[in-house]
Amino acid sequence: MGNNTIGYGKAAAIAILCNTALVWMKESSPAVMAVMKATPPFHHHWAIHGVVVLCVFIVLGRFFSKRASAGRQGTWITTLIAICTVLGALGIVMFYGNEALGHL
Amino acid sequence: MKEFLFLLHPVFGALGILSTVWLFIETLNARAANVARIWYAAISSALFMIATWIAGGYWYVTYYATDKAIILAGPFPLAHTFFMEAKEHGFFITLILAILLPIVVRDNDLASNAAARRLTLAVAALVFLSAFAIEGAGSVIAMGVRVGLMSAGAH
């Protein structure tokens, strides 16, 4: 595996979990939500949310790529990304499922 | 114009899904002869998902408030409280994975590297499965608006 694959693969796994953590934080904390809504240039929580997650992916990807050693860590990066994707998606679905059913 | 914008993001999303399925099939048959096609499929997948984000984001931020009010006043509020909320935040997972695809394809020789091939196949599968789920959620949200309008009309 190339350095960029390892670096951006790890960064993708972390960014996916950050995405879910940010959902929990902003939906549970009015203060966090207010800051995200007030942040320029979009002044919209979802737009800022996307930019934050993408920045985490790009910045960590560059950071990890410079420190990765090519030819190692072949298979576990696939497992890591798959596990983080499933956990991240379940975290979002279960959170909003719980919120929505609670308001029915 | 509004109708055109509304159609744009599901169309880009569908094209992103098609590109990712194309990448999956090309990767299953990876060899020196189709390296260029693998790259075109991977970059198409990423670019269409980025276009989906921009088009869908613009529509969501600018126009969705009206639909949201109709859905919440109607008989199926779950269309917003669950399906829209999960869709709009779950999309970022699909976006990140789609952007990862051309990085992996560019960084490895898929014809000779079985581990990189498996990674590409796994990520491509996660992209098109999650994108299909998001397209499905979009249909449920549209239905939520429709039943909300029907309910308002009945009153």
XYZ file of N, CA and C in Angstrom:
777
model
N 0.846 -1.201 0.000
C 0.000 0.000 0.000
C 0.880 1.248 0.000
N 0.439 2.262 -0.746
C 1.191 3.511 -0.781
C 0.970 4.340 0.475
N 1.871 5.301 0.679
C 1.770 6.171 1.867
C 0.450 6.939 1.910
N 0.029 7.456 0.755
C -1.220 8.236 0.733
C -2.424 7.357 1.057
N -2.369 6.098 0.623
C -3.481 5.175 0.912
C -3.613 4.957 2.409
N -2.472 4.696 3.048
C -2.486 4.474 4.502
C -2.895 5.762 5.224
N -2.276 6.878 4.820
C -2.540 8.153 5.494
C -3.981 8.603 5.353
N -4.460 8.646 4.113
C -5.842 9.115 3.903
C -6.869 8.043 4.316
N -6.477 6.778 4.298
C -7.369 5.726 4.796
C -7.639 5.901 6.279
N -6.552 6.110 7.050
C -6.710 6.360 8.498
C -7.514 7.633 8.726
N -7.202 8.674 7.945
C -7.897 9.953 8.104
C -9.391 9.806 7.805
N -9.729 8.986 6.804
C -11.146 8.764 6.465
C -11.869 8.116 7.644
N -11.219 7.109 8.242
C -11.835 6.418 9.385
C -12.085 7.405 10.532
N -11.092 8.250 10.814
C -11.240 9.223 11.908
C -12.293 10.281 11.556
N -12.277 10.768 10.309
C -13.245 11.799 9.890
C -14.681 11.266 9.978
N -14.871 10.007 9.648
C -16.214 9.401 9.717
C -16.702 9.362 11.165
N -15.810 8.991 12.083
C -16.195 8.971 13.503
C -16.397 10.394 14.037
N -15.559 11.338 13.562
C -15.726 12.754 13.955
C -17.085 13.276 13.498
N -17.499 12.851 12.312
C -18.802 13.268 11.775
C -19.918 12.875 12.749
N -19.873 11.626 13.191
C -20.909 11.147 14.116
C -20.802 11.855 15.467
N -19.571 12.038 15.943
C -19.382 12.727 17.237
C -19.910 14.161 17.165
N -19.677 14.822 16.030
C -20.147 16.201 15.870
C -21.685 16.262 15.832
N -22.307 15.234 15.238
C -23.779 15.157 15.257
C -24.275 15.099 16.698
N -23.680 14.188 17.463
C -24.105 14.047 18.870
C -23.897 15.346 19.634
N -22.712 15.974 19.427
C -22.383 17.192 20.179
C -23.344 18.330 19.855
N -23.550 18.593 18.563
C -24.356 19.776 18.212
C -25.839 19.558 18.518
N -26.308 18.303 18.401
C -27.722 18.044 18.688
C -27.997 17.993 20.189
N -26.949 17.706 20.976
C -27.129 17.612 22.431
C -26.813 18.921 23.136
N -26.039 19.780 22.474
C -25.615 21.026 23.136
C -26.087 22.240 22.331
N -27.043 22.996 22.855
C -27.497 24.212 22.161
C -26.362 25.203 21.924
N -25.364 25.224 22.839
C -24.243 26.161 22.690
C -23.414 25.815 21.454
N -23.136 24.516 21.256
C -22.362 24.085 20.075
C -23.148 24.388 18.808
N -24.447 24.082 18.847
C -25.301 24.349 17.681
C -25.310 25.845 17.354
N -25.394 26.674 18.388
C -25.433 28.135 18.179
C -24.132 28.626 17.546
N -22.999 28.095 18.015
C -21.698 28.492 17.449
C -21.634 28.090 15.973
N -22.098 26.881 15.656
C -22.046 26.420 14.257
C -22.957 27.260 13.362
N -24.112 27.659 13.912
C -25.029 28.492 13.120
C -24.490 29.912 12.925
N -23.638 30.343 13.846
C -23.114 31.712 13.776
C -21.810 31.809 12.990
N -21.236 30.641 12.641
C -19.916 30.652 11.993
C -20.021 31.060 10.526
N -19.275 32.127 10.134
C -19.274 32.523 8.728
C -18.432 31.530 7.902
N -18.556 31.418 6.608
C -19.367 32.291 5.752
C -20.799 31.780 5.551
N -21.110 30.569 6.011
C -22.410 29.970 5.647
C -23.522 30.300 6.641
N -23.142 30.450 7.929
C -24.140 30.677 8.988
C -25.214 29.593 8.966
N -24.771 28.348 8.734
C -25.689 27.209 8.732
C -24.950 26.008 9.311
N -25.566 25.340 10.296
C -24.850 24.268 11.016
C -24.419 23.130 10.106
N -25.279 22.780 9.123
C -24.949 21.639 8.259
C -23.785 21.961 7.325
N -23.774 23.174 6.794
C -22.698 23.559 5.884
C -21.356 23.581 6.629
N -21.359 24.142 7.838
C -20.128 24.179 8.636
C -19.718 22.764 9.037
N -20.697 21.942 9.370
C -20.438 20.545 9.737
C -19.654 19.839 8.619
N -20.115 20.001 7.385
C -19.453 19.358 6.245
C -18.039 19.860 6.041
N -17.851 21.162 6.178
C -16.518 21.748 5.995
C -15.559 21.236 7.076
N -16.052 21.156 8.327
C -15.212 20.661 9.430
C -14.779 19.219 9.167
N -15.733 18.368 8.777
C -15.419 16.949 8.543
C -14.426 16.798 7.381
N -14.631 17.563 6.323
C -13.732 17.501 5.163
C -12.329 18.001 5.534
N -12.269 19.050 6.349
C -10.962 19.572 6.798
C -10.234 18.537 7.655
N -10.968 17.856 8.547
C -10.359 16.801 9.362
C -9.748 15.738 8.451
N -10.501 15.339 7.432
C -10.030 14.318 6.486
C -8.761 14.777 5.759
N -8.778 15.992 5.230
C -7.649 16.477 4.423
C -6.403 16.729 5.286
N -6.606 17.409 6.415
C -5.454 17.756 7.270
C -4.820 16.486 7.856
N -5.662 15.596 8.416
C -5.107 14.356 8.979
C -4.521 13.472 7.876
N -5.143 13.484 6.713
C -4.634 12.689 5.589
C -3.230 13.113 5.204
N -3.010 14.415 5.103
C -1.662 14.933 4.773
C -0.664 14.585 5.886
N -1.138 14.741 7.119
C -0.270 14.475 8.284
C 0.151 12.996 8.322
N -0.840 12.115 8.230
C -0.534 10.678 8.309
C 0.250 10.183 7.091
N -0.001 10.769 5.934
C 0.689 10.318 4.712
C 2.193 10.540 4.815
N 2.578 11.634 5.457
C 4.013 11.944 5.574
C 4.707 11.010 6.562
N 3.905 10.394 7.438
C 4.486 9.533 8.456
C 4.261 8.046 8.194
N 3.520 7.719 7.162
C 3.239 6.310 6.863
C 4.458 5.677 6.196
N 4.609 4.379 6.374
C 5.699 3.674 5.689
C 5.079 2.751 4.647
N 5.472 2.959 3.407
C 4.874 2.216 2.285
C 5.146 0.722 2.411
N 4.217 -0.065 1.965
C 4.402 -1.511 1.917
C 3.935 -2.229 3.171
N 3.593 -1.475 4.219
C 3.131 -2.122 5.445
C 1.636 -1.848 5.632
N 1.052 -2.458 6.637
C -0.329 -2.196 7.041
C -1.307 -2.442 5.898
N -1.065 -3.512 5.167
C -1.851 -3.766 3.964
C -3.328 -3.988 4.171
N -3.675 -4.959 4.998
C -5.074 -5.382 5.033
C -5.901 -4.692 6.127
N -5.260 -4.312 7.226
C -6.080 -3.819 8.338
C -6.711 -2.466 8.052
N -6.154 -1.719 7.107
C -6.762 -0.421 6.795
C -8.162 -0.619 6.198
N -8.327 -1.698 5.423
C -9.656 -2.014 4.861
C -10.641 -2.318 5.991
N -10.193 -3.139 6.936
C -11.047 -3.503 8.078
C -11.384 -2.274 8.916
N -10.371 -1.421 9.137
C -10.577 -0.207 9.951
C -11.642 0.693 9.316
N -11.515 0.930 8.015
C -12.473 1.815 7.326
C -13.874 1.206 7.362
N -13.971 -0.103 7.124
C -15.289 -0.759 7.123
C -15.940 -0.661 8.506
N -15.160 -0.938 9.555
C -15.712 -0.904 10.918
C -16.147 0.520 11.283
N -15.285 1.509 10.978
C -15.618 2.899 11.321
C -16.837 3.385 10.529
N -16.960 2.931 9.280
C -18.123 3.331 8.473
C -19.410 2.775 9.078
N -19.382 1.502 9.440
C -20.581 0.882 10.024
C -20.920 1.536 11.366
N -19.889 1.739 12.214
C -20.134 2.366 13.522
C -20.635 3.804 13.368
N -20.004 4.555 12.449
C -20.408 5.948 12.219
C -21.846 6.045 11.730
N -22.194 5.188 10.778
C -23.556 5.209 10.222
C -24.572 4.784 11.279
N -24.243 3.719 12.025
C -25.162 3.257 13.084
C -25.342 4.335 14.156
N -24.260 5.031 14.482
C -24.327 6.104 15.487
C -25.300 7.194 15.072
N -25.295 7.538 13.785
C -26.208 8.585 13.284
C -27.643 8.066 13.236
N -27.814 6.874 12.677
C -29.168 6.304 12.517
C -29.818 6.086 13.886
N -29.053 5.537 14.829
C -29.636 5.256 16.155
C -29.923 6.552 16.915
N -29.049 7.551 16.759
C -29.276 8.826 17.447
C -30.570 9.466 16.966
N -30.698 9.622 15.644
C -31.911 10.286 15.123
C -33.153 9.389 15.268
N -32.941 8.063 15.219
C -34.064 7.157 15.466
C -34.609 7.355 16.865
N -33.713 7.432 17.828
C -34.096 7.648 19.224
C -34.772 9.009 19.408
N -34.175 10.052 18.779
C -34.753 11.400 18.864
C -36.147 11.443 18.251
N -36.288 10.850 17.058
C -37.556 10.904 16.334
C -38.640 10.113 17.060
N -38.298 8.926 17.535
C -39.307 8.109 18.222
C -39.696 8.758 19.554
N -38.749 9.458 20.171
C -39.040 10.147 21.424
C -40.044 11.286 21.256
N -40.090 11.853 20.040
C -40.997 12.974 19.800
C -42.341 12.546 19.193
N -42.500 11.241 18.959
C -43.771 10.789 18.377
C -44.907 10.834 19.394
N -36.362 27.490 -12.128
C -34.991 27.382 -11.612
C -34.937 26.516 -10.356
N -35.932 26.734 -9.460
C -35.958 25.965 -8.222
C -36.122 24.472 -8.512
N -37.005 24.159 -9.481
C -37.261 22.765 -9.843
C -35.988 22.127 -10.398
N -35.252 22.907 -11.222
C -34.007 22.418 -11.802
C -32.991 22.111 -10.693
N -32.877 23.013 -9.730
C -31.949 22.817 -8.617
C -32.339 21.594 -7.790
N -33.652 21.399 -7.619
C -34.127 20.263 -6.841
C -33.730 18.945 -7.509
N -33.783 18.919 -8.853
C -33.453 17.687 -9.577
C -31.950 17.421 -9.626
N -31.166 18.500 -9.527
C -29.731 18.390 -9.782
C -29.022 17.418 -8.826
N -29.302 17.521 -7.521
C -28.494 16.719 -6.590
C -28.828 15.218 -6.636
N -30.121 14.808 -6.800
C -30.319 13.369 -6.953
C -29.746 12.807 -8.256
N -29.709 13.650 -9.304
C -29.115 13.201 -10.575
C -27.603 13.012 -10.403
N -26.944 13.989 -9.789
C -25.500 13.841 -9.529
C -25.250 12.621 -8.629
N -26.113 12.431 -7.638
C -25.969 11.283 -6.742
C -26.086 9.972 -7.490
N -27.066 9.891 -8.387
C -27.251 8.666 -9.182
C -26.047 8.431 -10.092
N -25.515 9.511 -10.686
C -24.325 9.374 -11.541
C -23.111 8.941 -10.699
N -23.040 9.437 -9.461
C -21.974 9.003 -8.551
C -22.089 7.519 -8.238
N -23.315 7.043 -8.023
C -23.528 5.614 -7.766
C -23.094 4.794 -8.986
N -23.530 5.233 -10.174
C -23.169 4.504 -11.403
C -21.649 4.456 -11.588
N -20.985 5.574 -11.323
C -19.519 5.619 -11.455
C -18.860 4.648 -10.475
N -19.422 4.557 -9.276
C -18.827 3.690 -8.254
C -19.058 2.217 -8.591
N -20.231 1.900 -9.142
C -20.476 0.520 -9.599
C -19.524 0.190 -10.747
N -19.339 1.159 -11.654
C -18.387 0.998 -12.761
C -16.975 0.722 -12.209
N -16.562 1.500 -11.203
C -15.246 1.301 -10.585
C -15.140 -0.092 -9.965
N -16.212 -0.521 -9.315
C -16.219 -1.843 -8.662
C -15.963 -2.938 -9.704
N -16.664 -2.843 -10.837
C -16.536 -3.870 -11.880
C -15.144 -3.819 -12.519
N -14.657 -2.616 -12.798
C -13.315 -2.483 -13.393
C -12.250 -3.040 -12.440
N -12.448 -2.808 -11.127
C -11.459 -3.284 -10.145
C -11.487 -4.807 -10.032
N -12.672 -5.397 -10.157
C -12.761 -6.862 -10.149
C -11.928 -7.455 -11.286
N -11.835 -6.714 -12.392
C -11.093 -7.185 -13.576
C -9.810 -6.382 -13.782
N -9.219 -5.903 -12.679
C -8.058 -5.004 -12.798
C -6.879 -5.693 -13.489
N -6.362 -5.016 -14.514
C -5.156 -5.457 -15.211
C -4.562 -4.223 -15.883
N -3.413 -4.384 -16.485
C -2.715 -3.218 -17.056
C -3.586 -2.492 -18.084
N -4.405 -3.255 -18.825
C -5.186 -2.663 -19.918
C -6.290 -1.725 -19.442
N -6.786 -1.899 -18.222
C -7.909 -1.041 -17.791
C -7.544 -0.077 -16.654
N -6.261 0.160 -16.463
C -5.815 1.085 -15.412
C -6.404 2.485 -15.627
N -6.428 2.929 -16.878
C -6.962 4.275 -17.169
C -8.461 4.335 -16.857
N -9.187 3.280 -17.231
C -10.640 3.270 -16.959
C -10.915 3.247 -15.460
N -10.092 2.528 -14.695
C -10.242 2.501 -13.221
C -10.087 3.919 -12.662
N -9.103 4.648 -13.186
C -8.880 6.028 -12.733
C -10.069 6.908 -13.095
N -10.562 6.808 -14.329
C -11.705 7.636 -14.748
C -12.935 7.337 -13.876
N -13.156 6.061 -13.579
C -14.316 5.691 -12.748
C -14.163 6.254 -11.334
N -12.938 6.153 -10.782
C -12.710 6.629 -9.401
C -12.862 8.144 -9.309
N -12.280 8.866 -10.267
C -12.360 10.335 -10.202
C -13.797 10.799 -10.490
N -14.508 10.077 -11.368
C -15.920 10.419 -11.632
C -16.750 10.269 -10.370
N -16.524 9.180 -9.661
C -17.274 8.929 -8.429
C -17.069 10.084 -7.438
N -15.802 10.467 -7.249
C -15.502 11.552 -6.299
C -16.111 12.876 -6.767
N -15.939 13.204 -8.048
C -16.433 14.499 -8.543
C -17.954 14.580 -8.515
N -18.628 13.475 -8.856
C -20.101 13.500 -8.812
C -20.604 13.634 -7.373
N -19.909 12.994 -6.418
C -20.345 13.125 -5.018
C -20.092 14.543 -4.497
N -18.985 15.152 -4.923
C -18.723 16.551 -4.526
C -19.794 17.467 -5.141
N -20.145 17.208 -6.407
C -21.197 17.995 -7.064
C -22.538 17.802 -6.350
N -22.792 16.566 -5.896
C -24.025 16.290 -5.137
C -24.051 17.108 -3.847
N -22.916 17.173 -3.187
C -22.802 17.930 -1.936
C -23.110 19.413 -2.172
N -22.488 19.978 -3.210
C -22.665 21.414 -3.476
C -24.110 21.712 -3.913
N -24.623 20.925 -4.862
C -25.986 21.172 -5.374
C -27.031 20.900 -4.291
N -26.874 19.764 -3.601
C -27.825 19.410 -2.540
C -27.735 20.382 -1.374
N -26.511 20.790 -1.050
C -26.312 21.729 0.053
C -26.946 23.076 -0.237
N -26.766 23.550 -1.469
C -27.362 24.842 -1.835
C -28.887 24.761 -1.735
N -29.443 23.672 -2.261
C -30.908 23.510 -2.217
C -31.397 23.394 -0.770
N -30.677 22.625 0.027
C -31.077 22.398 1.414
C -31.051 23.701 2.228
N -29.945 24.437 2.097
C -29.788 25.665 2.877
C -30.764 26.750 2.407
N -31.053 26.783 1.103
C -31.862 27.869 0.544
C -33.361 27.580 0.567
N -33.751 26.342 0.234
C -35.179 26.067 -0.008
C -35.842 25.074 0.950
N -35.049 24.274 1.666
C -35.660 23.159 2.399
C -36.580 23.601 3.540
N -36.395 24.801 4.076
C -37.199 25.230 5.236
C -38.703 25.120 4.962
N -39.114 25.431 3.716
C -40.541 25.349 3.363
C -41.022 23.894 3.422
N -40.238 22.998 2.819
C -40.596 21.574 2.835
C -40.640 21.039 4.271
N -39.681 21.473 5.060
C -39.604 21.012 6.452
C -40.881 21.388 7.213
N -41.332 22.620 7.010
C -42.553 23.075 7.697
C -43.761 22.238 7.260
N -43.830 21.921 5.951
C -44.942 21.100 5.436
C -44.884 19.700 6.035
N -43.684 19.115 6.066
C -43.532 17.753 6.599
C -43.922 17.706 8.077
N -43.421 18.657 8.854
C -43.664 18.636 10.307
C -45.138 18.886 10.650
N -45.837 19.609 9.771
C -47.272 19.856 10.009
C -48.133 18.707 9.493
N -47.525 17.799 8.725
C -48.284 16.722 8.093
C -48.347 15.452 8.927
N -48.878 14.374 8.331
C -49.080 13.133 9.089
C -47.830 12.255 9.201
N -46.717 12.645 8.542
C -45.525 11.793 8.566
C -44.271 12.616 8.905
N -44.205 13.158 10.147
C -43.053 13.994 10.521
C -41.716 13.250 10.537
N -41.777 11.909 10.627
C -40.542 11.118 10.595
C -39.740 11.355 9.314
N -40.433 11.793 8.262
C -39.731 12.080 7.006
C -38.650 13.136 7.220
N -38.902 14.066 8.151
C -37.843 15.029 8.486
C -37.042 14.592 9.709
N -37.743 14.286 10.804
C -37.045 14.081 12.084
C -36.094 12.884 12.051
N -36.408 11.898 11.221
C -35.479 10.774 11.106
C -34.797 10.732 9.735
N -35.598 10.634 8.667
C -35.007 10.367 7.341
C -34.122 11.522 6.850
N -34.619 12.764 6.973
C -33.810 13.890 6.494
C -32.577 14.101 7.357
N -32.768 14.024 8.686
C -31.634 14.250 9.581
C -30.545 13.188 9.366
N -30.958 11.919 9.270
C -29.978 10.843 9.052
C -29.331 10.975 7.677
N -30.135 11.364 6.678
C -29.625 11.487 5.307
C -28.586 12.603 5.209
N -28.919 13.757 5.727
C -28.028 14.909 5.528
C -26.706 14.745 6.257
N -26.709 13.993 7.371
C -25.452 13.792 8.087
C -24.736 12.514 7.651
N -25.505 11.485 7.280
C -24.890 10.260 6.762
C -24.195 10.498 5.426
N -24.647 11.501 4.687
C -24.045 11.786 3.383
C -22.554 12.086 3.492
N -22.132 12.691 4.610
C -20.717 13.045 4.743
C -19.824 11.789 4.760
N -20.370 10.679 5.253
C -19.615 9.409 5.225
C -19.396 9.000 3.767
N -20.464 9.046 2.992
C -20.369 8.691 1.563
C -19.381 9.610 0.849
N -19.449 10.902 1.158
C -18.574 11.884 0.502
C -17.098 11.599 0.791
N -16.773 11.370 2.059
C -15.381 11.096 2.446
C -14.872 9.833 1.741
N -15.693 8.786 1.745
C -15.275 7.524 1.123
C -15.101 7.693 -0.391
N -15.991 8.474 -1.011
C -15.884 8.692 -2.466
C -14.609 9.469 -2.797
N -14.230 10.424 -1.952
C -12.991 11.188 -2.201
C -11.755 10.302 -1.973
N -11.893 9.311 -1.079
C -10.776 8.390 -0.822
C -10.480 7.511 -2.050
N -11.502 7.210 -2.842
C -11.331 6.261 -3.960
C -10.226 6.671 -4.948
N -10.249 7.892 -5.513
C -9.175 8.234 -6.450
C -7.793 8.298 -5.788
N -7.749 8.583 -4.479
C -6.454 8.602 -3.776
C -5.869 7.188 -3.764
N -6.712 6.197 -3.443
C -6.248 4.797 -3.395
C -5.850 4.324 -4.789
N -6.670 4.643 -5.784
C -6.412 4.184 -7.154
C -5.115 4.801 -7.692
N -4.887 6.090 -7.404
C -3.701 6.800 -7.891
C -2.432 6.290 -7.213
N -2.585 5.841 -5.961
C -1.429 5.544 -5.118
C -0.945 4.091 -5.253
N -1.731 3.246 -5.911
C -1.396 1.816 -5.972
C -1.601 1.265 -7.378
N -0.874 0.198 -7.691
C -1.104 -0.504 -8.951
C -2.110 -1.631 -8.668
N -3.367 -1.370 -8.982
C -4.418 -2.337 -8.623
C -4.251 -3.662 -9.375
N -3.601 -3.623 -10.538
C -3.430 -4.858 -11.319
C -2.535 -5.854 -10.582
N -1.593 -5.353 -9.787
C -0.644 -6.267 -9.131
C -0.790 -6.299 -7.608
N -1.566 -5.389 -7.034
C -1.650 -5.270 -5.565
C -3.025 -5.733 -5.078
N -3.068 -6.962 -4.577
C -4.353 -7.549 -4.163
C -4.957 -6.810 -2.960
N -4.109 -6.357 -2.036
C -4.620 -5.657 -0.848
C -5.275 -4.330 -1.246
N -4.642 -3.623 -2.184
C -5.220 -2.349 -2.649
C -6.513 -2.595 -3.425
N -6.543 -3.713 -4.149
C -7.784 -4.077 -4.871
C -8.919 -4.327 -3.883
N -8.619 -5.072 -2.820
C -9.655 -5.371 -1.809
C -10.133 -4.086 -1.145
N -9.184 -3.180 -0.847
C -9.563 -1.898 -0.240
C -10.473 -1.105 -1.185
N -10.113 -1.045 -2.459
C -10.934 -0.305 -3.439
C -12.326 -0.920 -3.546
N -12.385 -2.249 -3.603
C -13.690 -2.917 -3.697
C -14.544 -2.638 -2.456
N -13.918 -2.705 -1.279
C -14.667 -2.485 -0.033
C -15.187 -1.046 0.043
N -14.311 -0.085 -0.273
C -14.730 1.323 -0.182
C -15.794 1.632 -1.238
N -15.609 1.106 -2.458
C -16.607 1.328 -3.518
C -17.962 0.744 -3.097
N -17.937 -0.456 -2.510
C -19.193 -1.080 -2.071
C -19.865 -0.233 -0.987
N -19.054 0.277 -0.040
C -19.623 1.129 1.017
C -20.216 2.408 0.427
N -19.550 2.955 -0.609
C -20.068 4.183 -1.239
C -21.400 3.905 -1.912
N -21.471 2.865 -2.751
C -22.748 2.725 -3.469
C -23.875 2.205 -2.590
N -23.560 1.419 -1.561
C -24.629 0.977 -0.648
C -25.175 2.151 0.172
N -24.260 2.976 0.695
C -24.724 4.130 1.490
C -25.440 5.147 0.599
N -24.947 5.322 -0.631
C -25.588 6.284 -1.537
C -26.986 5.804 -1.950
N -27.137 4.485 -2.149
C -28.476 3.945 -2.433
C -29.428 4.231 -1.268
N -28.940 4.017 -0.047
C -29.772 4.277 1.144
C -30.172 5.750 1.200
N -29.232 6.637 0.839
C -29.508 8.071 0.861
C -30.524 8.447 -0.216
N -30.390 7.854 -1.404
C -31.384 8.100 -2.473
C -32.773 7.644 -2.005
N -32.805 6.483 -1.318
C -34.081 5.974 -0.802
C -34.680 6.913 0.231
N -33.826 7.441 1.112
C -34.306 8.390 2.118
C -34.856 9.645 1.446
N -34.207 10.062 0.347
C -34.704 11.218 -0.413
C -36.113 10.994 -0.919
N -36.397 9.777 -1.363
C -37.755 9.454 -1.839
C -38.762 9.531 -0.700
N -38.352 9.050 0.482
C -39.251 9.096 1.649
C -39.547 10.545 2.033
N -38.507 11.405 1.961
C -38.694 12.828 2.294
C -39.667 13.484 1.305
N -39.495 13.178 0.014
C -40.414 13.724 -1.001
C -41.848 13.258 -0.712
N -41.977 11.985 -0.273
C -43.305 11.471 0.073
C -43.871 12.208 1.290
N -42.990 12.533 2.247
C -43.420 13.282 3.426
C -43.998 14.641 3.057
N -43.371 15.316 2.072
C -43.892 16.607 1.600
C -45.246 16.396 0.913
N -45.318 15.342 0.069
C -46.554 15.080 -0.696
C -47.736 14.808 0.240
N -47.520 13.933 1.245
C -48.647 13.619 2.143
C -48.987 14.829 3.033
N -47.968 15.655 3.307
C -48.223 16.890 4.064
C -49.117 17.838 3.272
N -48.818 17.969 1.962
C -49.644 18.838 1.102
C -51.046 18.265 0.930
N -51.124 16.924 0.772
C -52.449 16.293 0.626
C -53.282 16.499 1.878
N -52.626 16.372 3.030
C -53.318 16.545 4.302
C -53.805 17.991 4.460
N -52.955 18.952 4.063
C -53.339 20.371 4.151
C -54.500 20.662 3.204
N -54.479 20.033 2.008
C -55.553 20.213 1.034
C -56.863 19.637 1.514
N -56.784 18.494 2.243
C -57.995 17.833 2.745
C -58.686 18.688 3.799
N -57.882 19.515 4.504
C -58.473 20.373 5.524
C -59.031 21.639 4.884
